[in-house]
mmCIF file of C-alpha atoms in Angstrom:
data_model
loop_
_atom_site.group_PDB
_atom_site.id
_atom_site.type_symbol
_atom_site.label_atom_id
_atom_site.label_comp_id
_atom_site.label_asym_id
_atom_site.label_seq_id
_atom_site.Cartn_x
_atom_site.Cartn_y
_atom_site.Cartn_z
ATOM 1 C CA ASP A 1 49.322 -7.242 -23.144
ATOM 2 C CA ALA A 2 46.144 -9.670 -22.925
ATOM 3 C CA GLY A 3 44.054 -7.305 -21.632
ATOM 4 C CA VAL A 4 41.927 -7.434 -19.477
ATOM 5 C CA ILE A 5 41.069 -10.604 -17.670
ATOM 6 C CA GLN A 6 37.841 -12.169 -16.096
ATOM 7 C CA SER A 7 37.490 -15.261 -14.347
ATOM 8 C CA PRO A 8 35.215 -17.103 -14.466
ATOM 9 C CA ARG A 9 33.099 -16.922 -17.695
ATOM 10 C CA HIS A 10 30.646 -18.626 -16.326
ATOM 11 C CA GLU A 11 28.965 -19.684 -13.169
ATOM 12 C CA VAL A 12 25.998 -21.272 -11.996
ATOM 13 C CA THR A 13 25.355 -22.034 -8.661
ATOM 14 C CA GLU A 14 22.668 -22.197 -6.007
ATOM 15 C CA MET A 15 21.087 -19.302 -3.770
ATOM 16 C CA GLY A 16 22.545 -19.018 -0.410
ATOM 17 C CA GLN A 17 26.059 -20.175 -2.598
ATOM 18 C CA GLU A 18 29.064 -17.805 -2.481
ATOM 19 C CA VAL A 19 30.522 -16.503 -5.351
ATOM 20 C CA THR A 20 33.293 -15.268 -5.910
ATOM 21 C CA LEU A 21 34.330 -13.359 -9.464
ATOM 22 C CA ARG A 22 37.789 -12.393 -9.869
ATOM 23 C CA CYS A 23 39.712 -10.025 -12.636
ATOM 24 C CA LYS A 24 43.067 -9.074 -13.378
ATOM 25 C CA PRO A 25 43.904 -5.368 -14.891
ATOM 26 C CA ILE A 26 46.099 -4.422 -17.630
ATOM 27 C CA SER A 27 49.431 -3.902 -16.227
ATOM 28 C CA GLY A 28 50.230 0.178 -15.552
ATOM 29 C CA HIS A 29 46.411 1.175 -15.337
ATOM 30 C CA ASN A 30 45.729 2.182 -11.674
ATOM 31 C CA SER A 31 42.537 2.451 -11.845
ATOM 32 C CA LEU A 32 40.155 -0.778 -12.005
ATOM 33 C CA PHE A 33 35.732 -0.765 -12.338
ATOM 34 C CA TRP A 34 33.005 -3.274 -11.354
ATOM 35 C CA TYR A 35 29.815 -3.214 -13.581
ATOM 36 C CA ARG A 36 26.991 -5.637 -13.319
ATOM 37 C CA GLN A 37 24.459 -5.792 -16.785
ATOM 38 C CA THR A 38 20.787 -6.439 -16.655
ATOM 39 C CA MET A 39 18.432 -6.099 -19.911
ATOM 40 C CA MET A 40 16.332 -4.438 -17.419
ATOM 41 C CA ARG A 41 18.941 -1.958 -15.833
ATOM 42 C CA GLY A 42 21.676 -1.628 -18.855
ATOM 43 C CA LEU A 43 25.663 -1.489 -17.379
ATOM 44 C CA GLU A 44 25.274 -0.261 -13.131
ATOM 45 C CA LEU A 45 28.698 0.501 -12.117
ATOM 46 C CA LEU A 46 29.078 -0.757 -8.933
ATOM 47 C CA ILE A 47 33.098 0.133 -7.068
ATOM 48 C CA TYR A 48 35.801 1.398 -8.585
ATOM 49 C CA PHE A 49 38.786 1.998 -6.962
ATOM 50 C CA ASN A 50 41.700 3.662 -8.014
ATOM 51 C CA ASN A 51 45.627 2.893 -7.058
ATOM 52 C CA ASN A 52 43.955 0.214 -5.122
ATOM 53 C CA VAL A 53 42.089 2.005 -3.221
ATOM 54 C CA PRO A 54 38.393 1.688 -2.961
ATOM 55 C CA ILE A 55 36.737 5.687 -4.507
ATOM 56 C CA ASP A 56 33.283 5.096 -4.689
ATOM 57 C CA ASP A 57 31.388 1.860 -3.687
ATOM 58 C CA SER A 58 27.680 3.516 -3.376
ATOM 59 C CA GLY A 59 26.847 1.375 -6.527
ATOM 60 C CA MET A 60 26.994 -1.970 -4.502
ATOM 61 C CA PRO A 61 23.362 -3.319 -4.202
ATOM 62 C CA GLU A 62 23.935 -4.874 -0.207
ATOM 63 C CA ASP A 63 26.051 -5.403 2.194
ATOM 64 C CA ARG A 64 26.257 -9.555 -0.019
ATOM 65 C CA PHE A 65 28.385 -7.424 -2.236
ATOM 66 C CA SER A 66 31.568 -6.833 -1.465
ATOM 67 C CA ALA A 67 34.655 -6.388 -3.286
ATOM 68 C CA LYS A 68 38.838 -6.352 -3.013
ATOM 69 C CA MET A 69 42.146 -5.027 -4.469
ATOM 70 C CA PRO A 70 45.034 -6.606 -2.188
ATOM 71 C CA ASN A 71 47.582 -5.695 -5.093
ATOM 72 C CA ALA A 72 47.203 -3.739 -8.614
ATOM 73 C CA SER A 73 47.158 -6.902 -10.304
ATOM 74 C CA PHE A 74 43.574 -8.688 -8.746
ATOM 75 C CA SER A 75 40.788 -7.771 -8.482
ATOM 76 C CA THR A 76 37.421 -9.664 -5.969
ATOM 77 C CA LEU A 77 33.677 -9.771 -6.141
ATOM 78 C CA LYS A 78 32.382 -11.272 -3.764
ATOM 79 C CA ILE A 79 28.936 -12.160 -3.219
ATOM 80 C CA GLN A 80 27.548 -13.951 0.236
ATOM 81 C CA PRO A 81 25.280 -15.225 0.385
ATOM 82 C CA SER A 82 23.749 -15.456 -4.032
ATOM 83 C CA GLU A 83 20.118 -15.096 -4.756
ATOM 84 C CA PRO A 84 18.570 -15.257 -7.827
ATOM 85 C CA ARG A 85 17.879 -11.378 -8.435
ATOM 86 C CA ASP A 86 22.159 -10.808 -8.506
ATOM 87 C CA SER A 87 21.945 -12.860 -11.906
ATOM 88 C CA ALA A 88 24.030 -11.156 -14.526
ATOM 89 C CA VAL A 89 26.770 -10.077 -16.711
ATOM 90 C CA TYR A 90 29.762 -8.779 -14.254
ATOM 91 C CA PHE A 91 32.518 -6.557 -16.068
ATOM 92 C CA CYS A 92 35.365 -5.972 -14.811
ATOM 93 C CA ALA A 93 37.166 -3.173 -16.622
ATOM 94 C CA SER A 94 40.396 -0.922 -15.671
ATOM 95 C CA SER A 95 42.044 2.276 -17.294
ATOM 96 C CA GLY A 96 44.532 4.295 -16.634
ATOM 97 C CA LEU A 97 43.164 7.612 -15.854
ATOM 98 C CA GLY A 98 44.895 9.462 -13.337
ATOM 99 C CA SER A 99 48.270 8.781 -14.965
ATOM 100 C CA GLY A 100 49.040 11.624 -17.032
ATOM 101 C CA THR A 101 48.546 9.913 -19.778
ATOM 102 C CA ASN A 102 44.473 8.991 -21.217
ATOM 103 C CA THR A 103 41.617 10.189 -22.059
ATOM 104 C CA GLY A 104 39.828 7.664 -19.526
ATOM 105 C CA GLU A 105 38.783 5.652 -21.588
ATOM 106 C CA LEU A 106 37.792 2.131 -19.873
ATOM 107 C CA PHE A 107 38.506 -0.946 -21.390
ATOM 108 C CA PHE A 108 36.867 -4.092 -19.994
ATOM 109 C CA GLY A 109 37.076 -7.778 -19.745
ATOM 110 C CA GLU A 110 35.087 -9.982 -21.171
ATOM 111 C CA GLY A 111 33.009 -10.944 -18.539
ATOM 112 C CA SER A 112 31.683 -13.302 -16.411
ATOM 113 C CA ARG A 113 27.521 -14.658 -16.124
ATOM 114 C CA LEU A 114 26.466 -15.268 -13.036
ATOM 115 C CA THR A 115 23.581 -17.171 -12.746
ATOM 116 C CA VAL A 116 21.857 -17.754 -10.074
ATOM 117 C CA LEU A 117 19.639 -20.571 -9.549
ATOM 118 C CA SER B 1 20.049 11.542 -9.229
ATOM 119 C CA GLN B 2 21.665 11.927 -12.519
ATOM 120 C CA LYS B 3 20.185 9.636 -15.075
ATOM 121 C CA ILE B 4 21.341 8.946 -19.337
ATOM 122 C CA GLU B 5 18.210 7.606 -21.843
ATOM 123 C CA GLN B 6 19.123 6.783 -25.028
ATOM 124 C CA ASN B 7 17.457 7.389 -27.875
ATOM 125 C CA SER B 8 15.425 4.365 -28.578
ATOM 126 C CA GLU B 9 16.223 0.323 -27.475
ATOM 127 C CA ALA B 10 16.778 -0.479 -31.002
ATOM 128 C CA LEU B 11 17.067 1.585 -34.460
ATOM 129 C CA ASN B 12 17.338 -0.306 -38.128
ATOM 130 C CA ILE B 13 18.761 1.064 -41.023
ATOM 131 C CA GLN B 14 19.328 -0.033 -44.909
ATOM 132 C CA GLU B 15 23.391 -0.379 -45.577
ATOM 133 C CA GLY B 16 24.697 2.844 -46.707
ATOM 134 C CA LYS B 17 23.008 5.117 -44.629
ATOM 135 C CA THR B 18 23.674 7.315 -41.259
ATOM 136 C CA ALA B 19 22.667 5.901 -38.247
ATOM 137 C CA THR B 20 22.125 8.591 -35.601
ATOM 138 C CA LEU B 21 22.133 7.989 -32.322
ATOM 139 C CA THR B 22 21.170 10.092 -29.277
ATOM 140 C CA CYS B 23 22.345 10.709 -25.709
ATOM 141 C CA ASN B 24 20.905 12.311 -23.326
ATOM 142 C CA TYR B 25 21.484 13.592 -19.863
ATOM 143 C CA THR B 26 20.587 14.945 -16.476
ATOM 144 C CA ASN B 27 21.645 16.421 -13.643
ATOM 145 C CA TYR B 28 24.850 16.549 -14.039
ATOM 146 C CA SER B 29 27.545 18.350 -16.414
ATOM 147 C CA PRO B 30 30.277 15.659 -17.404
ATOM 148 C CA ALA B 31 33.489 17.101 -18.353
ATOM 149 C CA TYR B 32 34.146 13.427 -21.267
ATOM 150 C CA LEU B 33 31.853 11.613 -23.097
ATOM 151 C CA GLN B 34 32.440 8.273 -24.613
ATOM 152 C CA TRP B 35 30.585 5.702 -27.433
ATOM 153 C CA TYR B 36 31.261 2.238 -26.707
ATOM 154 C CA ARG B 37 30.432 -0.637 -28.921
ATOM 155 C CA GLN B 38 29.302 -3.800 -27.515
ATOM 156 C CA ASP B 39 28.841 -7.314 -29.233
ATOM 157 C CA PRO B 40 26.291 -10.198 -28.214
ATOM 158 C CA GLY B 41 28.316 -11.901 -25.284
ATOM 159 C CA ARG B 42 31.283 -9.785 -25.481
ATOM 160 C CA GLY B 43 32.392 -6.534 -22.816
ATOM 161 C CA PRO B 44 32.159 -2.752 -24.558
ATOM 162 C CA VAL B 45 34.470 -1.514 -26.845
ATOM 163 C CA PHE B 46 35.859 1.423 -26.558
ATOM 164 C CA LEU B 47 35.117 3.957 -30.039
ATOM 165 C CA LEU B 48 35.539 7.509 -28.858
ATOM 166 C CA LEU B 49 35.759 10.345 -26.637
ATOM 167 C CA ILE B 50 34.571 13.616 -26.770
ATOM 168 C CA ARG B 51 35.670 16.574 -23.771
ATOM 169 C CA GLU B 52 32.925 19.122 -22.492
ATOM 170 C CA ASN B 53 34.825 22.022 -24.767
ATOM 171 C CA GLU B 54 34.906 20.140 -27.474
ATOM 172 C CA LYS B 55 31.093 20.375 -29.608
ATOM 173 C CA GLU B 56 32.488 17.503 -32.486
ATOM 174 C CA LYS B 57 34.873 14.852 -32.874
ATOM 175 C CA ARG B 58 35.541 12.268 -35.708
ATOM 176 C CA LYS B 59 37.185 9.227 -36.314
ATOM 177 C CA GLU B 60 36.741 7.534 -39.618
ATOM 178 C CA ARG B 61 32.741 7.071 -40.492
ATOM 179 C CA LEU B 62 32.009 7.634 -37.085
ATOM 180 C CA LYS B 63 31.020 12.382 -35.879
ATOM 181 C CA VAL B 64 30.454 12.777 -32.373
ATOM 182 C CA THR B 65 28.600 15.315 -31.390
ATOM 183 C CA PHE B 66 28.620 16.930 -27.651
ATOM 184 C CA ASP B 67 26.249 20.201 -26.931
ATOM 185 C CA THR B 68 26.765 21.299 -23.601
ATOM 186 C CA THR B 69 23.558 23.240 -23.250
ATOM 187 C CA LEU B 70 21.412 20.790 -24.688
ATOM 188 C CA LYS B 71 22.850 18.108 -22.253
ATOM 189 C CA GLN B 72 22.711 15.958 -25.962
ATOM 190 C CA SER B 73 25.657 13.908 -27.218
ATOM 191 C CA LEU B 74 24.870 12.880 -31.561
ATOM 192 C CA PHE B 75 26.931 9.272 -32.520
ATOM 193 C CA HIS B 76 26.335 9.787 -36.118
ATOM 194 C CA ILE B 77 28.076 6.516 -38.632
ATOM 195 C CA THR B 78 27.584 7.492 -41.890
ATOM 196 C CA ALA B 79 28.058 4.827 -45.078
ATOM 197 C CA SER B 80 26.829 1.893 -42.063
ATOM 198 C CA GLN B 81 27.487 -1.758 -42.843
ATOM 199 C CA PRO B 82 25.722 -4.440 -41.384
ATOM 200 C CA ALA B 83 29.073 -5.272 -39.356
ATOM 201 C CA ASP B 84 28.403 -1.774 -38.020
ATOM 202 C CA SER B 85 25.258 -3.821 -36.503
ATOM 203 C CA ALA B 86 26.087 -3.711 -32.838
ATOM 204 C CA THR B 87 25.202 -1.799 -28.948
ATOM 205 C CA TYR B 88 25.548 1.231 -28.720
ATOM 206 C CA LEU B 89 27.041 2.721 -25.555
ATOM 207 C CA CYS B 90 27.220 6.151 -24.186
ATOM 208 C CA ALA B 91 29.181 6.897 -20.589
ATOM 209 C CA LEU B 92 29.441 9.938 -19.188
ATOM 210 C CA ASP B 93 31.772 10.895 -16.048
ATOM 211 C CA MET B 94 29.349 11.762 -13.077
ATOM 212 C CA GLY B 95 31.716 11.221 -10.152
ATOM 213 C CA PRO B 96 34.064 13.571 -8.386
ATOM 214 C CA GLY B 97 36.269 10.770 -8.795
ATOM 215 C CA ASN B 98 35.871 10.244 -12.811
ATOM 216 C CA GLN B 99 33.616 7.069 -12.844
ATOM 217 C CA PHE B 100 31.479 6.263 -15.924
ATOM 218 C CA TYR B 101 28.422 6.329 -16.092
ATOM 219 C CA PHE B 102 26.980 4.272 -18.444
ATOM 220 C CA GLY B 103 23.385 4.806 -20.738
ATOM 221 C CA THR B 104 21.340 1.939 -20.834
ATOM 222 C CA GLY B 105 22.243 1.284 -25.202
ATOM 223 C CA THR B 106 21.228 1.336 -28.198
ATOM 224 C CA SER B 107 20.386 -1.501 -30.999
ATOM 225 C CA LEU B 108 21.984 -0.467 -33.997
ATOM 226 C CA THR B 109 20.901 -3.568 -36.777
ATOM 227 C CA VAL B 110 22.372 -2.095 -40.762
ATOM 228 C CA ILE B 111 20.021 -4.130 -43.574
ATOM 229 C CA PRO B 112 22.081 -5.659 -46.362
#
């Protein structure tokens, strides 16, 4: 298995532009998480999907952030409009939690490093 | 609101010694606690999970304890090696849907 795949790995954009980050979870996993990591705040949970349905989006910072999971193999995190304070590494993680076969281990992608100028 | 604290931002130890990292939490009673390793520029990688009814879990040179009374977990690396140098993160399931929240991490450097 290729693991969790995220794209792009690096994104540099200007303030006000729309940013879309993409994630392909591990096949068979039914839970997907988006995290944001900064030096100041560490790893923050943004949103959690289970069976493609958003369960908890209380960590989404503002209305500028939105996430979708149209099917079991794809999710997007969109920021519109982007601001310099959104600069961070965004991680996607998947888990087989709830499938009765696992211990809740999260498998992370390599992250998307976003820089908003 | 829930809060997860790890003992220090950075820990330096001599090769061969035991590294001990601390994870403290407040305002919740998690069913699971996990430890992850993160190398620079990479995503976190799962190491161990311990359940609330378990006191201790071991895996090779790693040992994790979980004290639900103190609301604390200790993570030990015995016979530490320079290759153990990384940031270590604890994570707790603190939501009704098994959302995992992470501590800020401890950067460990093992000095040869």
